[in-house]
Amino acid sequence: MATNSLDIARDAFNWLVTGPHPVSLNGRLFTGLPDRDIPLDEVRDRLLARRCSQATRDAVWAHLVLRSRTEGATWTVAAVGVALPALTSVAATLSDRFSGDPADVHAEVLRGFLSALSTVDLRPPRIILRLRWAAYRSGYDALSEALSSPTPVAPGFRSAPPHAPWGHPDLVLARAVADGILTQTEAALIGATRLENVSVADWAAAHEVGEWAVYKTRKRAELRLVDYLREAVADADPNDTLIDQVAASVALARPVDPRRDLPRTSPSVAAVKGESEQKVQARMSKTDTNSGVQDCGTHPHSARSSEGSQCA
């Protein structure tokens, strides 16, 4: 018996591919597929195989998306069914860190995917990755909203303290964004590649930035985050739940623009003043006291509280 929207979608897809005349794809239209009509469940399995080329995946997904847009109904269910392994993985990842009823999160994952079917650009490569990312963002927003709501505590309802230091990993990242330690893009990058098993290569491709730039950005962001959490654990007030909720809401409301926050082909230093961000090209030196080499540089977080300090 179906228990949530993804189970319902799976049942509907199974109806399409069961029986003597399953809904099929003409394999003759696609390089790398057999020259015959291929049932959609077999199409799904072939697209998941490692030997399947990216060009074949993109060609099939462009076909599925176009048929969903023009014919709807059957082919929308077909697109969902072929994407179910990715959607199930997203839903499981988000629900794994949520103790409440996951049905709403699963529904939002599916809603995000269906919404992206009508808007995703079919010209760039990795169509399914961008569809998956849209599904994740939708489910993530629903999860964040659920986690920021008051926790029921007998005999009535009131805001309850989260587990020390903050509880849910996504809210830790959100608060780091609100406190200016991470950009929204850096938080999304850490969350996706560390918590959701998204590879750096896939994340970079989905956001149209260089893989090298993503590795460097994540490393620098994680060093700042570790220092920030060490300081925060020592100073944390376990009764201060409102700050966490407000910080999460503010951070999650900020738009993500990886092309603004990530370096392209060479290392750079981001200089932030007010709401504007300026890229300043930096030459690395072993002796320059402002270069960060030989422990002489200043930390972005500490620089705000002790502006003007320098290495002795």
Short mmCIF file of C-alpha atoms in Angstrom, two decimals:
data_model
loop_
_atom_site.label_atom_id
_atom_site.label_comp_id
_atom_site.label_asym_id
_atom_site.label_seq_id
_atom_site.Cartn_x
_atom_site.Cartn_y
_atom_site.Cartn_z
CA MET A 1 0.00 0.00 0.00
CA ALA A 2 1.32 3.44 -0.97
CA THR A 3 2.28 5.54 2.06
CA ASN A 4 3.56 8.75 0.44
CA SER A 5 3.71 10.58 -2.88
CA LEU A 6 6.81 8.76 -4.12
CA ASP A 7 5.20 5.38 -3.41
CA ILE A 8 2.12 6.50 -5.34
CA ALA A 9 4.34 7.61 -8.23
CA ARG A 10 6.11 4.23 -8.19
CA ASP A 11 2.80 2.36 -8.33
CA ALA A 12 1.59 4.52 -11.22
CA PHE A 13 4.83 3.94 -13.12
CA ASN A 14 4.59 0.18 -12.57
CA TRP A 15 1.15 0.24 -14.20
CA LEU A 16 2.70 1.83 -17.30
CA VAL A 17 5.34 -0.88 -17.73
CA THR A 18 3.27 -3.92 -16.72
CA GLY A 19 1.43 -6.11 -19.18
CA PRO A 20 1.89 -7.12 -22.81
CA HIS A 21 2.09 -3.54 -24.12
CA PRO A 22 4.26 -1.49 -21.75
CA VAL A 23 4.90 2.18 -22.49
CA SER A 24 8.17 2.17 -24.40
CA LEU A 25 10.81 4.38 -25.96
CA ASN A 26 12.01 3.97 -29.53
CA GLY A 27 15.64 2.98 -29.00
CA ARG A 28 16.44 3.65 -32.66
CA LEU A 29 16.32 7.39 -31.92
CA PHE A 30 19.20 7.28 -29.45
CA THR A 31 22.85 6.39 -29.92
CA GLY A 32 23.88 3.75 -27.41
CA LEU A 33 20.45 2.12 -27.00
CA PRO A 34 19.21 -1.08 -28.74
CA ASP A 35 17.41 -0.67 -32.08
CA ARG A 36 13.99 -1.66 -30.74
CA ASP A 37 11.16 -0.44 -28.54
CA ILE A 38 12.46 -0.38 -24.97
CA PRO A 39 10.07 -0.50 -21.98
CA LEU A 40 10.54 2.49 -19.70
CA ASP A 41 11.71 0.44 -16.72
CA GLU A 42 14.47 -0.98 -18.91
CA VAL A 43 15.27 2.56 -20.11
CA ARG A 44 15.66 3.62 -16.47
CA ASP A 45 18.04 0.74 -15.75
CA ARG A 46 20.12 1.44 -18.86
CA LEU A 47 20.48 5.13 -17.95
CA LEU A 48 21.72 4.15 -14.48
CA ALA A 49 24.41 1.84 -15.87
CA ARG A 50 27.98 3.17 -15.63
CA ARG A 51 28.66 2.37 -19.28
CA CYS A 52 25.84 4.66 -20.42
CA SER A 53 27.34 7.84 -21.88
CA GLN A 54 26.35 11.31 -20.72
CA ALA A 55 25.26 12.17 -24.26
CA THR A 56 22.80 9.26 -24.26
CA ARG A 57 21.42 10.21 -20.86
CA ASP A 58 20.90 13.80 -21.94
CA ALA A 59 19.26 12.80 -25.24
CA VAL A 60 16.80 10.48 -23.49
CA TRP A 61 16.02 13.00 -20.77
CA ALA A 62 15.47 15.80 -23.29
CA HIS A 63 13.01 13.48 -25.07
CA LEU A 64 11.18 12.59 -21.84
CA VAL A 65 10.93 16.22 -20.74
CA LEU A 66 9.62 17.38 -24.12
CA ARG A 67 6.98 14.63 -24.22
CA SER A 68 5.93 15.49 -20.67
CA ARG A 69 5.54 19.15 -21.68
CA THR A 70 3.62 18.44 -24.88
CA GLU A 71 1.57 15.35 -23.94
CA GLY A 72 1.48 15.47 -20.12
CA ALA A 73 -0.31 12.68 -18.22
CA THR A 74 1.36 9.40 -19.20
CA TRP A 75 4.71 10.93 -20.08
CA THR A 76 4.85 13.00 -16.92
CA VAL A 77 4.36 9.80 -14.92
CA ALA A 78 6.99 8.20 -17.17
CA ALA A 79 9.52 10.95 -16.42
CA VAL A 80 8.89 10.65 -12.69
CA GLY A 81 9.26 6.88 -12.86
CA VAL A 82 12.56 7.01 -14.72
CA ALA A 83 13.80 9.60 -12.18
CA LEU A 84 12.58 7.65 -9.13
CA PRO A 85 16.03 6.29 -8.12
CA ALA A 86 17.33 9.87 -7.89
CA LEU A 87 14.19 11.21 -6.19
CA THR A 88 14.15 8.36 -3.67
CA SER A 89 17.80 9.02 -2.84
CA VAL A 90 17.08 12.73 -2.26
CA ALA A 91 14.05 12.00 -0.08
CA ALA A 92 15.91 9.37 1.96
CA THR A 93 18.84 11.72 2.54
CA LEU A 94 16.61 14.55 3.77
CA SER A 95 14.34 12.30 5.84
CA ASP A 96 17.26 10.51 7.46
CA ARG A 97 18.02 13.61 9.54
CA PHE A 98 14.34 14.31 10.38
CA SER A 99 12.50 12.60 13.23
CA GLY A 100 9.02 13.74 12.12
CA ASP A 101 6.67 12.40 9.44
CA PRO A 102 8.64 12.42 6.16
CA ALA A 103 5.51 12.47 3.94
CA ASP A 104 5.55 16.26 3.49
CA VAL A 105 9.26 16.25 2.64
CA HIS A 106 8.72 13.50 0.06
CA ALA A 107 5.81 15.43 -1.44
CA GLU A 108 7.95 18.56 -1.77
CA VAL A 109 10.76 16.58 -3.41
CA LEU A 110 8.28 15.37 -6.03
CA ARG A 111 6.74 18.84 -6.40
CA GLY A 112 10.16 20.38 -7.01
CA PHE A 113 10.92 17.80 -9.69
CA LEU A 114 7.57 18.30 -11.46
CA SER A 115 7.98 22.06 -11.37
CA ALA A 116 11.45 21.80 -12.90
CA LEU A 117 10.14 19.56 -15.71
CA SER A 118 8.39 22.60 -17.17
CA THR A 119 11.30 25.01 -16.77
CA VAL A 120 14.61 23.13 -17.01
CA ASP A 121 16.85 24.24 -19.87
CA LEU A 122 17.43 21.27 -22.18
CA ARG A 123 20.46 22.76 -23.97
CA PRO A 124 23.19 22.38 -21.28
CA PRO A 125 24.32 18.84 -20.35
CA ARG A 126 23.39 16.83 -17.23
CA ILE A 127 19.64 17.43 -17.39
CA ILE A 128 18.77 14.83 -14.75
CA LEU A 129 21.31 16.29 -12.33
CA ARG A 130 19.67 19.72 -12.57
CA LEU A 131 16.23 18.15 -12.14
CA ARG A 132 17.50 16.29 -9.10
CA TRP A 133 18.94 19.47 -7.64
CA ALA A 134 15.58 21.26 -8.06
CA ALA A 135 13.87 18.37 -6.24
CA TYR A 136 16.42 18.56 -3.44
CA ARG A 137 16.01 22.31 -2.94
CA SER A 138 12.25 21.95 -2.71
CA GLY A 139 12.49 19.16 -0.14
CA TYR A 140 15.19 21.03 1.76
CA ASP A 141 12.97 24.10 2.08
CA ALA A 142 10.12 21.98 3.47
CA LEU A 143 12.48 20.28 5.91
CA SER A 144 13.91 23.59 7.11
CA GLU A 145 10.42 24.98 7.67
CA ALA A 146 9.44 21.92 9.71
CA LEU A 147 12.61 22.07 11.82
CA SER A 148 12.21 25.78 12.58
CA SER A 149 8.66 25.38 13.93
CA PRO A 150 8.07 25.09 17.72
CA THR A 151 8.52 21.64 19.26
CA PRO A 152 5.45 20.45 21.22
CA VAL A 153 6.24 20.10 24.93
CA ALA A 154 3.63 18.96 27.50
CA PRO A 155 1.30 20.35 28.75
CA GLY A 156 1.16 22.89 25.90
CA PHE A 157 3.24 24.15 23.00
CA ARG A 158 6.31 26.34 23.25
CA SER A 159 9.68 26.69 21.57
CA ALA A 160 11.99 23.97 22.92
CA PRO A 161 15.81 24.12 22.99
CA PRO A 162 17.54 22.17 20.19
CA HIS A 163 20.10 19.53 20.97
CA ALA A 164 23.54 21.02 21.76
CA PRO A 165 25.05 22.84 20.10
CA TRP A 166 22.26 23.31 17.49
CA GLY A 167 21.01 19.92 16.37
CA HIS A 168 20.21 19.56 12.68
CA PRO A 169 23.27 19.93 10.41
CA ASP A 170 21.40 22.14 7.93
CA LEU A 171 20.58 24.65 10.68
CA VAL A 172 24.24 24.71 11.71
CA LEU A 173 25.13 25.68 8.15
CA ALA A 174 22.27 28.19 8.04
CA ARG A 175 23.43 29.93 11.19
CA ALA A 176 27.00 30.06 9.88
CA VAL A 177 25.62 31.85 6.81
CA ALA A 178 23.63 34.29 8.92
CA ASP A 179 26.73 35.04 11.03
CA GLY A 180 28.79 35.76 7.93
CA ILE A 181 31.11 32.76 8.27
CA LEU A 182 29.90 31.07 5.08
CA THR A 183 28.21 32.32 1.96
CA GLN A 184 24.91 30.69 1.01
CA THR A 185 26.71 28.93 -1.84
CA GLU A 186 29.42 27.56 0.46
CA ALA A 187 26.76 26.21 2.84
CA ALA A 188 24.89 24.57 -0.04
CA LEU A 189 28.16 23.08 -1.32
CA ILE A 190 29.10 21.58 2.06
CA GLY A 191 25.59 20.27 2.63
CA ALA A 192 25.39 18.62 -0.79
CA THR A 193 28.89 17.10 -0.99
CA ARG A 194 29.32 16.15 2.67
CA LEU A 195 25.78 15.27 3.80
CA GLU A 196 24.03 14.11 0.65
CA ASN A 197 26.71 12.11 -1.20
CA VAL A 198 26.67 14.45 -4.21
CA SER A 199 30.08 14.32 -5.87
CA VAL A 200 32.10 17.49 -6.31
CA ALA A 201 32.19 16.87 -10.06
CA ASP A 202 28.39 16.67 -10.26
CA TRP A 203 27.91 19.75 -8.07
CA ALA A 204 30.36 21.73 -10.18
CA ALA A 205 28.68 20.67 -13.41
CA ALA A 206 25.20 21.51 -12.12
CA HIS A 207 26.35 25.01 -11.16
CA GLU A 208 28.52 25.57 -14.24
CA VAL A 209 31.75 26.22 -12.31
CA GLY A 210 35.17 24.56 -12.36
CA GLU A 211 35.76 21.42 -10.29
CA TRP A 212 39.07 22.81 -8.99
CA ALA A 213 37.31 25.96 -7.80
CA VAL A 214 34.72 23.88 -5.93
CA TYR A 215 37.39 21.86 -4.08
CA LYS A 216 39.29 24.99 -3.07
CA THR A 217 36.13 26.81 -1.99
CA ARG A 218 34.91 23.88 0.11
CA LYS A 219 38.28 23.47 1.85
CA ARG A 220 38.49 27.14 2.81
CA ALA A 221 34.86 27.23 3.91
CA GLU A 222 35.23 24.13 6.09
CA LEU A 223 38.31 25.55 7.84
CA ARG A 224 36.32 28.67 8.74
CA LEU A 225 33.34 26.57 9.82
CA VAL A 226 35.43 24.37 12.15
CA ASP A 227 36.93 27.41 13.90
CA TYR A 228 33.49 29.00 14.16
CA LEU A 229 31.91 25.89 15.71
CA ARG A 230 34.73 25.52 18.24
CA GLU A 231 34.16 29.08 19.42
CA ALA A 232 30.38 28.68 19.34
CA VAL A 233 30.33 25.52 21.47
CA ALA A 234 32.21 27.32 24.22
CA ASP A 235 29.86 30.33 24.14
CA ALA A 236 26.55 28.61 23.32
CA ASP A 237 23.44 29.44 25.35
CA PRO A 238 21.29 26.24 25.32
CA ASN A 239 18.12 28.28 25.90
CA ASP A 240 18.67 30.60 22.92
CA THR A 241 16.42 28.91 20.31
CA LEU A 242 14.99 32.04 18.73
CA ILE A 243 18.35 33.11 17.34
CA ASP A 244 18.74 29.77 15.59
CA GLN A 245 15.31 29.99 14.01
CA VAL A 246 15.75 33.56 12.84
CA ALA A 247 19.25 32.87 11.53
CA ALA A 248 18.03 29.85 9.59
CA SER A 249 15.15 31.78 8.05
CA VAL A 250 17.38 34.69 7.01
CA ALA A 251 20.06 32.44 5.55
CA LEU A 252 17.68 30.22 3.60
CA ALA A 253 15.96 33.26 2.10
CA ARG A 254 19.16 34.44 0.40
CA PRO A 255 19.49 33.43 -3.27
CA VAL A 256 22.29 31.08 -4.29
CA ASP A 257 24.57 32.31 -7.07
CA PRO A 258 27.63 30.02 -7.29
CA ARG A 259 29.11 32.01 -10.17
CA ARG A 260 29.29 35.02 -7.86
CA ASP A 261 30.78 33.22 -4.85
CA LEU A 262 33.16 30.68 -6.42
CA PRO A 263 36.56 31.41 -8.02
CA ARG A 264 36.85 30.49 -11.69
CA THR A 265 40.38 29.60 -12.78
CA SER A 266 42.73 31.23 -10.28
CA PRO A 267 42.79 31.73 -6.51
CA SER A 268 41.23 34.95 -5.31
CA VAL A 269 40.37 36.65 -2.07
CA ALA A 270 36.77 37.74 -1.52
CA ALA A 271 36.57 41.15 0.10
CA VAL A 272 33.09 41.79 1.48
CA LYS A 273 31.94 45.25 2.50
CA GLY A 274 28.30 45.73 3.45
CA GLU A 275 26.16 43.88 0.93
CA SER A 276 28.66 44.11 -1.96
CA GLU A 277 31.35 41.60 -2.75
CA GLN A 278 34.54 42.45 -4.61
CA LYS A 279 37.08 40.00 -6.03
CA VAL A 280 40.68 40.97 -5.31
CA GLN A 281 43.40 38.95 -6.99
CA ALA A 282 46.00 37.87 -4.41
CA ARG A 283 49.60 36.79 -4.96
CA MET A 284 50.78 34.18 -2.49
CA SER A 285 54.03 34.89 -0.63
CA LYS A 286 55.97 32.99 1.99
CA THR A 287 56.90 36.16 3.84
CA ASP A 288 54.06 38.63 3.30
CA THR A 289 52.34 39.11 6.67
CA ASN A 290 48.95 39.45 5.01
CA SER A 291 49.20 36.34 2.85
CA GLY A 292 48.14 33.80 5.51
CA VAL A 293 51.35 31.80 5.00
CA GLN A 294 53.47 30.88 8.08
CA ASP A 295 50.43 31.50 10.35
CA CYS A 296 50.69 35.26 9.86
CA GLY A 297 47.36 35.85 8.10
CA THR A 298 44.18 36.86 9.87
CA HIS A 299 41.05 34.71 10.11
CA PRO A 300 37.94 36.18 8.46
CA HIS A 301 35.88 35.66 11.60
CA SER A 302 38.42 37.00 14.09
CA ALA A 303 39.17 39.95 11.84
CA ARG A 304 35.75 41.38 12.50
CA SER A 305 36.21 41.39 16.29
CA SER A 306 39.83 42.53 16.35
CA GLU A 307 40.19 44.64 13.25
CA GLY A 308 43.66 45.86 12.65
CA SER A 309 45.44 43.02 14.53
CA GLN A 310 48.53 41.58 12.90
CA CYS A 311 51.02 38.74 13.41
CA ALA A 312 53.62 39.59 16.03
#
